[in-house]
Amino acid sequence: MRQTAFIEVALALLVLFAAWAPSTEAVDRNKFKTCDRSGFCRRQRALGSSDAQALPTAYRVHLRSMRQDVTDSSLVRGLIEESNDAHGAVLLLEVRAYADNVVRVTVDELPNDAAALLHLEDDHAAQAALQRWEADAADHEAVREARSRPRYRVQEVLQEEAMASRRVPFESVQLREGGALPSLLTLQYRGADGQRNRVEIDEHLQVRFLADDQPVLTANQRGLFSFEHRRPSPARFDQEPQQTQQPQAEQDEQRQDEQDEQQQDEQDEQQKDKPAERETEQEGGVAKSKVSSRYRVSDVESDGAWEESFGNHKDEKPYGPNAIGLDLTFHGVQHVYGLPEHADSLALRDTRSAGGAHLLEPYRLFNLDVFEFELEETMALYGHVPVMYGHRGDRTTGVFWLNAAEMWVDVASSEDRQHKHTHWMAESGVLDLFVMLAASPRAAVASYTGLTGTQALPPKFAIAYHQCRWNYRDEADVSAVHAGFDQHDIPFDVLWLDIEHTDGKRYFTWDQRNFATPKRMQEELWATGRRMVTIVDPHIKRDSGYAVHQRAEEAGVYVLRDGQPNAPAYDGWCWPGSSSWVDYVSATARQWWADQFAYDRYQGSTPSLFTWNDMNEPSVFNGPETTIVKHAVHAGGWENRDLHNLYGMLMQRATAEGQVQRNEGHTERPFVLSRAFFAGTQRHGAIWTGDNAARWDHMGSASPMLLSVGLGGIGFCGADVGGFFGDPQPELLLRWYQAGAFQPFFRAHGHLDTKRREPWLFGEPWTTRFREAIRQRYVYLQHWYTLFREAELTGAPPMRPLFFEFPREQATFALDDQYLVGADLLVAPVTSAGATSRQVYLPGVADGTRWFDVHTLREVRGPQLLADAPLDRTPVFQRGGSVIARQERARRSSEQMANDPFTLQICVDRSGAAAGELYLDDGHSFAYQRSGAFAQRRFELSTESGRNVAILRNLDVTPLAGTDAEKQGRQLFAASVRNHVERIRVLGLEKRVEKVQLTLEEGSTHQLQFSLNDGVLLIRKPQLPILQQWSVSIVWA
């Protein structure tokens, strides 16, 4: 027994060392696939290899079959037929309209009740296609068996109830037939904002989308749509089906088909080792496509369709080829964005030339644990969202393909560089495409988050500063770090523990030697308003003496090895050695997981303990590409290949639900950080960009990566400050802190083998510089919180690319080394060694926008500016016309700032006006949602027409309470607020001030003290309650 245990431990150490031993090189590319090593990508990409012009399509839309649903006029459906093959697919096409200018296009194989859904009375060709499709199943048991399994449709992502309320009817459904032009079906409706939306579908399956009569997107313009339908394996196919009595004409046609098949079989035998190719022939001057999709062994079936190998791993595919491809052309755009997460520029680069030549690998979307990832790469990383935006000055068009399987996307510019061609390729699932016909980036992101949900408002401590490393050794180490922050007067809110805090990598446990009193440790932190986060990964050590594993086995909540009857749990290697993975696809398993966070289950946990979900791609050290095998099986019998990218999001969801459920009344908001993510992750917590390196270029890459993630709806995102791998020099670490303080998730983190780098260890003057950088986060903390509330309401990410707020300014379209925090702070991190200045672009200047340096309080001129950037600060500018509430008193943590006063920093625009908002709630509970316990204030400075005075007003813009409970909750919250305004600073004044007068809500007036220097008006100690109505009049001399 001891010998067996020793061997297991030795094997575990060997695997872990191989996976995680430090290296002097970057990512090992041999561990990860390229497109030509992926069967489905190879097949799909080959279709677009000839050129970037339109190719003849192998699919035909039976336009007469396209009818509005009799009970739902927002839905039009009909048949698509793969037209060049006697056994080609017959597919169901559905188009649905939504009020927020979103159109949903779905293509799937025919369901069993297709005949009842469709109205084919006037379309004899569609009737024949349906009868042929049904006859195939009637005549072949193998075909029936293959079709009995539906294709996977992604669950748990869409906001179904909210979406249903936004459905709107198509006002017009018109069919044009005959003539020289292809037949065309036109669907029209108006969005809630009055925008005219039109969808045009022609018989060759080109689908054009128009907004206010402007073409913005075409699907299948290049004829690359491909749908590998369900089919039996060659071994299961009955060679000659039993035929029913046929008319003579059909028998003659069948004999001709058999002769054609025989000829094709001979060609297939010669070509069986080649990838599928599309050939064309001319018939009557029209190109006609020939693509084989027959049940016998064809090109598509021999090119990795039923089985393929990668390294030492064999991918068994019992359900055969199921890939889908589609080309989407964005009209009038030179830049497309999205497809997070990739270590690349914000604007996606071309992966193919206009002529079809390969320039780069396609952007890959497949959640993977990529050790020491490289930059300027299209490789897959830890999380992905299949959303893309094409932007031009007057419009933004978004596309979201709801598909959680592995996906690759090619990008190419048109010859004239006025359009972007994209080619999307997914391994399985259905085509479930949402097209956002938006007028701006803000509207496009709002439409997308209307589908998948907005960023959940985090507890306030979660957006403050976090201190982490792998690993703090023991409770004494934790106490020393805690004391070090206080000794050096540096604020922080959360201290993190990595995997070494557990009992042998058994999650939900503590190392009893080093962390013997975890509750006392957490309570010591909480005494100063600080929290703790511990890591909990999805792999569970297979140890019969480990209670969590015992409970998981008994509950049957693990992912299974394969789809065979009575298959055991999947067994792979990760940090604990032999492990199994919880199946978060199962609602039962998610609830089981949530239950593990109960205080009596997770012993040693307290209400101030929160969670970090790592390794949840999932990472499997001995798996293909360091992940789980694709033929592993989840709840419902679905293979991992169908839903791989969904796994991490569902784990984070279950963890967040566990944190909520552990407290009586379910009153407290959760905080969960996840490495893996997918569409909808934003509803459950935060993510970070993974295992970066202590290098200047990795620091610089954080900005475009986070901007892209934000456009994917996940506003709560960050990068490890200082870099996970390597030892940063103090200058690099300082510049990273200065940048991280102005990014949504602010955490320092380092690898086990790196030197300690707490912000006082480098000595002076570095300690002072680090302190000031971190304090900047706390100065703007309530502004960040207000932006997160905006994100929850509108979907707008707190960290934004410049074109988000300046959509018509072309100079901003490719900028990604500077960004906006909200609409009013422009941040330009310093990302090169030795720099004491940097070039900054100031948007909007040509239209009169003013910008002010927040450090010097002086206006700066643009649009091009060489900004000073000495070591003690990074360039940050506030926009003219804005009001930002700052808290400038130094405290230990955000909890101790709860009642601190505010300074209103006002930067006036050219007209002398400014406005800004402030959101307040208790910072930790759901009371703001459940009982209306929050407040929203708006500060407006405006010049009175015809009067020599500007008036600053504090306005209550809190939405009216709808119920008595909400009214009471709002009143109780207002009574608890102690904050006031202790200082008003007005920048950009160009007149001399004679006096400043306060008018309170009841009408009394008071003179206020002020000073005016270099255009900066400082009003001292007005002591104005933040939630009361008042006005301040600035009278000009």
GROMACS .gro file of C-alpha atoms in nm, residues 434-611:
model
  178
  434PHE     CA    1  -2.726   3.760  -3.317
  435VAL     CA    2  -2.669   4.070  -3.529
  436MET     CA    3  -2.668   4.404  -3.345
  437LEU     CA    4  -2.762   4.685  -3.585
  438ALA     CA    5  -2.639   4.966  -3.363
  439ALA     CA    6  -2.572   5.334  -3.414
  440SER     CA    7  -2.265   5.349  -3.186
  441PRO     CA    8  -2.026   5.131  -2.984
  442ARG     CA    9  -2.223   5.211  -2.669
  443ALA     CA   10  -2.548   5.096  -2.830
  444ALA     CA   11  -2.385   4.781  -2.970
  445VAL     CA   12  -2.247   4.676  -2.630
  446ALA     CA   13  -2.582   4.757  -2.470
  447SER     CA   14  -2.752   4.527  -2.722
  448TYR     CA   15  -2.500   4.250  -2.658
  449THR     CA   16  -2.532   4.272  -2.279
  450GLY     CA   17  -2.908   4.280  -2.326
  451LEU     CA   18  -2.864   3.926  -2.455
  452THR     CA   19  -2.610   3.787  -2.208
  453GLY     CA   20  -2.653   4.013  -1.905
  454THR     CA   21  -2.469   4.311  -1.767
  455GLN     CA   22  -2.181   4.324  -1.524
  456ALA     CA   23  -2.306   4.244  -1.174
  457LEU     CA   24  -2.233   4.522  -0.926
  458PRO     CA   25  -1.948   4.390  -0.710
  459PRO     CA   26  -1.909   4.464  -0.341
  460LYS     CA   27  -1.701   4.779  -0.306
  461PHE     CA   28  -1.402   4.606  -0.144
  462ALA     CA   29  -1.363   4.397  -0.462
  463ILE     CA   30  -1.276   4.702  -0.674
  464ALA     CA   31  -1.013   4.819  -0.425
  465TYR     CA   32  -0.652   4.691  -0.408
  466HIS     CA   33  -0.574   4.317  -0.365
  467GLN     CA   34  -0.245   4.167  -0.245
  468CYS     CA   35  -0.163   3.814  -0.364
  469ARG     CA   36   0.120   3.574  -0.431
  470TRP     CA   37   0.173   3.203  -0.470
  471ASN     CA   38   0.195   3.158  -0.172
  472TYR     CA   39   0.193   3.327   0.167
  473ARG     CA   40   0.357   3.060   0.378
  474ASP     CA   41   0.155   3.054   0.699
  475GLU     CA   42  -0.052   3.260   0.937
  476ALA     CA   43   0.256   3.441   1.066
  477ASP     CA   44   0.342   3.543   0.710
  478VAL     CA   45  -0.014   3.670   0.659
  479SER     CA   46   0.007   3.872   0.983
  480ALA     CA   47   0.342   4.018   0.881
  481VAL     CA   48   0.215   4.128   0.541
  482HIS     CA   49  -0.096   4.273   0.701
  483ALA     CA   50   0.115   4.467   0.950
  484GLY     CA   51   0.355   4.579   0.677
  485PHE     CA   52   0.081   4.762   0.492
  486ASP     CA   53  -0.025   4.942   0.809
  487GLN     CA   54   0.333   5.020   0.910
  488HIS     CA   55   0.398   5.182   0.573
  489ASP     CA   56   0.058   5.349   0.555
  490ILE     CA   57  -0.040   5.174   0.232
  491PRO     CA   58  -0.408   5.086   0.185
  492PHE     CA   59  -0.528   4.744   0.076
  493ASP     CA   60  -0.854   4.552   0.104
  494VAL     CA   61  -0.793   4.184   0.033
  495LEU     CA   62  -0.517   3.932   0.104
  496TRP     CA   63  -0.511   3.615  -0.106
  497LEU     CA   64  -0.400   3.258  -0.041
  498ASP     CA   65  -0.302   3.025  -0.327
  499ILE     CA   66  -0.306   2.644  -0.336
  500GLU     CA   67  -0.045   2.588  -0.065
  501HIS     CA   68  -0.288   2.693   0.209
  502THR     CA   69  -0.481   2.366   0.166
  503ASP     CA   70  -0.422   2.022   0.307
  504GLY     CA   71  -0.239   1.861   0.014
  505LYS     CA   72  -0.432   2.053  -0.259
  506ARG     CA   73  -0.762   1.934  -0.115
  507TYR     CA   74  -0.989   2.233  -0.165
  508PHE     CA   75  -1.222   2.348   0.115
  509THR     CA   76  -0.951   2.246   0.365
  510TRP     CA   77  -0.662   2.415   0.548
  511ASP     CA   78  -0.306   2.303   0.607
  512GLN     CA   79  -0.328   2.236   0.979
  513ARG     CA   80   0.038   2.300   1.038
  514ASN     CA   81   0.062   2.641   0.867
  515PHE     CA   82  -0.299   2.760   0.886
  516ALA     CA   83  -0.422   2.602   1.207
  517THR     CA   84  -0.656   2.889   1.309
  518PRO     CA   85  -0.804   3.022   0.986
  519LYS     CA   86  -1.100   3.194   1.150
  520ARG     CA   87  -0.875   3.391   1.380
  521MET     CA   88  -0.661   3.488   1.081
  522GLN     CA   89  -0.965   3.617   0.889
  523GLU     CA   90  -1.101   3.800   1.191
  524GLU     CA   91  -0.769   3.977   1.237
  525LEU     CA   92  -0.793   4.108   0.882
  526TRP     CA   93  -1.159   4.200   0.923
  527ALA     CA   94  -1.077   4.409   1.231
  528THR     CA   95  -0.929   4.666   0.991
  529GLY     CA   96  -1.205   4.620   0.733
  530ARG     CA   97  -1.010   4.374   0.519
  531ARG     CA   98  -1.106   4.043   0.362
  532MET     CA   99  -0.939   3.724   0.249
  533VAL     CA  100  -0.967   3.520  -0.071
  534THR     CA  101  -0.874   3.152  -0.100
  535ILE     CA  102  -0.833   2.949  -0.414
  536VAL     CA  103  -1.081   2.672  -0.498
  537ASP     CA  104  -1.019   2.487  -0.825
  538PRO     CA  105  -1.255   2.249  -1.009
  539HIS     CA  106  -1.039   1.936  -0.985
  540ILE     CA  107  -1.106   1.721  -0.680
  541LYS     CA  108  -0.834   1.491  -0.549
  542ARG     CA  109  -0.933   1.125  -0.586
  543ASP     CA  110  -0.872   1.028  -0.225
  544SER     CA  111  -1.114   0.798  -0.043
  545GLY     CA  112  -1.033   0.975   0.282
  546TYR     CA  113  -1.118   1.321   0.144
  547ALA     CA  114  -1.473   1.415   0.242
  548VAL     CA  115  -1.538   1.640  -0.058
  549HIS     CA  116  -1.442   1.361  -0.298
  550GLN     CA  117  -1.656   1.113  -0.105
  551ARG     CA  118  -1.957   1.344  -0.127
  552ALA     CA  119  -1.898   1.406  -0.498
  553GLU     CA  120  -1.881   1.034  -0.573
  554GLU     CA  121  -2.199   0.969  -0.377
  555ALA     CA  122  -2.382   1.254  -0.550
  556GLY     CA  123  -2.259   1.150  -0.897
  557VAL     CA  124  -2.151   1.504  -0.990
  558TYR     CA  125  -1.829   1.435  -1.184
  559VAL     CA  126  -1.771   1.464  -1.556
  560LEU     CA  127  -1.767   1.115  -1.709
  561ARG     CA  128  -1.481   0.960  -1.902
  562ASP     CA  129  -1.689   0.899  -2.216
  563GLY     CA  130  -2.036   0.813  -2.334
  564GLN     CA  131  -2.019   0.439  -2.280
  565PRO     CA  132  -2.277   0.277  -2.051
  566ASN     CA  133  -2.175   0.299  -1.684
  567ALA     CA  134  -1.870   0.507  -1.773
  568PRO     CA  135  -1.660   0.606  -1.470
  569ALA     CA  136  -1.570   0.959  -1.372
  570TYR     CA  137  -1.304   1.122  -1.585
  571ASP     CA  138  -0.965   1.082  -1.416
  572GLY     CA  139  -0.681   1.319  -1.501
  573TRP     CA  140  -0.385   1.490  -1.339
  574CYS     CA  141  -0.368   1.833  -1.185
  575TRP     CA  142  -0.221   1.990  -0.872
  576PRO     CA  143  -0.337   1.716  -0.630
  577GLY     CA  144  -0.235   1.434  -0.865
  578SER     CA  145  -0.514   1.198  -0.973
  579SER     CA  146  -0.830   1.411  -0.990
  580SER     CA  147  -1.185   1.428  -1.118
  581TRP     CA  148  -1.375   1.734  -1.232
  582VAL     CA  149  -1.713   1.855  -1.111
  583ASP     CA  150  -1.971   1.875  -1.391
  584TYR     CA  151  -2.103   2.230  -1.362
  585VAL     CA  152  -2.316   2.176  -1.672
  586SER     CA  153  -2.551   1.987  -1.441
  587ALA     CA  154  -2.785   2.202  -1.231
  588THR     CA  155  -2.766   1.932  -0.965
  589ALA     CA  156  -2.387   1.947  -0.962
  590ARG     CA  157  -2.391   2.327  -0.945
  591GLN     CA  158  -2.614   2.317  -0.639
  592TRP     CA  159  -2.394   2.047  -0.486
  593TRP     CA  160  -2.092   2.273  -0.543
  594ALA     CA  161  -2.271   2.573  -0.393
  595ASP     CA  162  -2.349   2.366  -0.086
  596GLN     CA  163  -1.977   2.311  -0.023
  597PHE     CA  164  -1.941   2.681   0.070
  598ALA     CA  165  -2.175   2.649   0.367
  599TYR     CA  166  -1.990   2.741   0.684
  600ASP     CA  167  -2.039   2.394   0.830
  601ARG     CA  168  -1.900   2.233   0.513
  602TYR     CA  169  -1.614   2.473   0.443
  603GLN     CA  170  -1.489   2.470   0.797
  604GLY     CA  171  -1.269   2.761   0.889
  605SER     CA  172  -1.447   2.995   0.650
  606THR     CA  173  -1.616   3.317   0.763
  607PRO     CA  174  -1.836   3.582   0.597
  608SER     CA  175  -1.520   3.779   0.510
  609LEU     CA  176  -1.375   3.492   0.303
  610PHE     CA  177  -1.423   3.496  -0.074
  611THR     CA  178  -1.313   3.279  -0.364
   0.00000   0.00000   0.00000
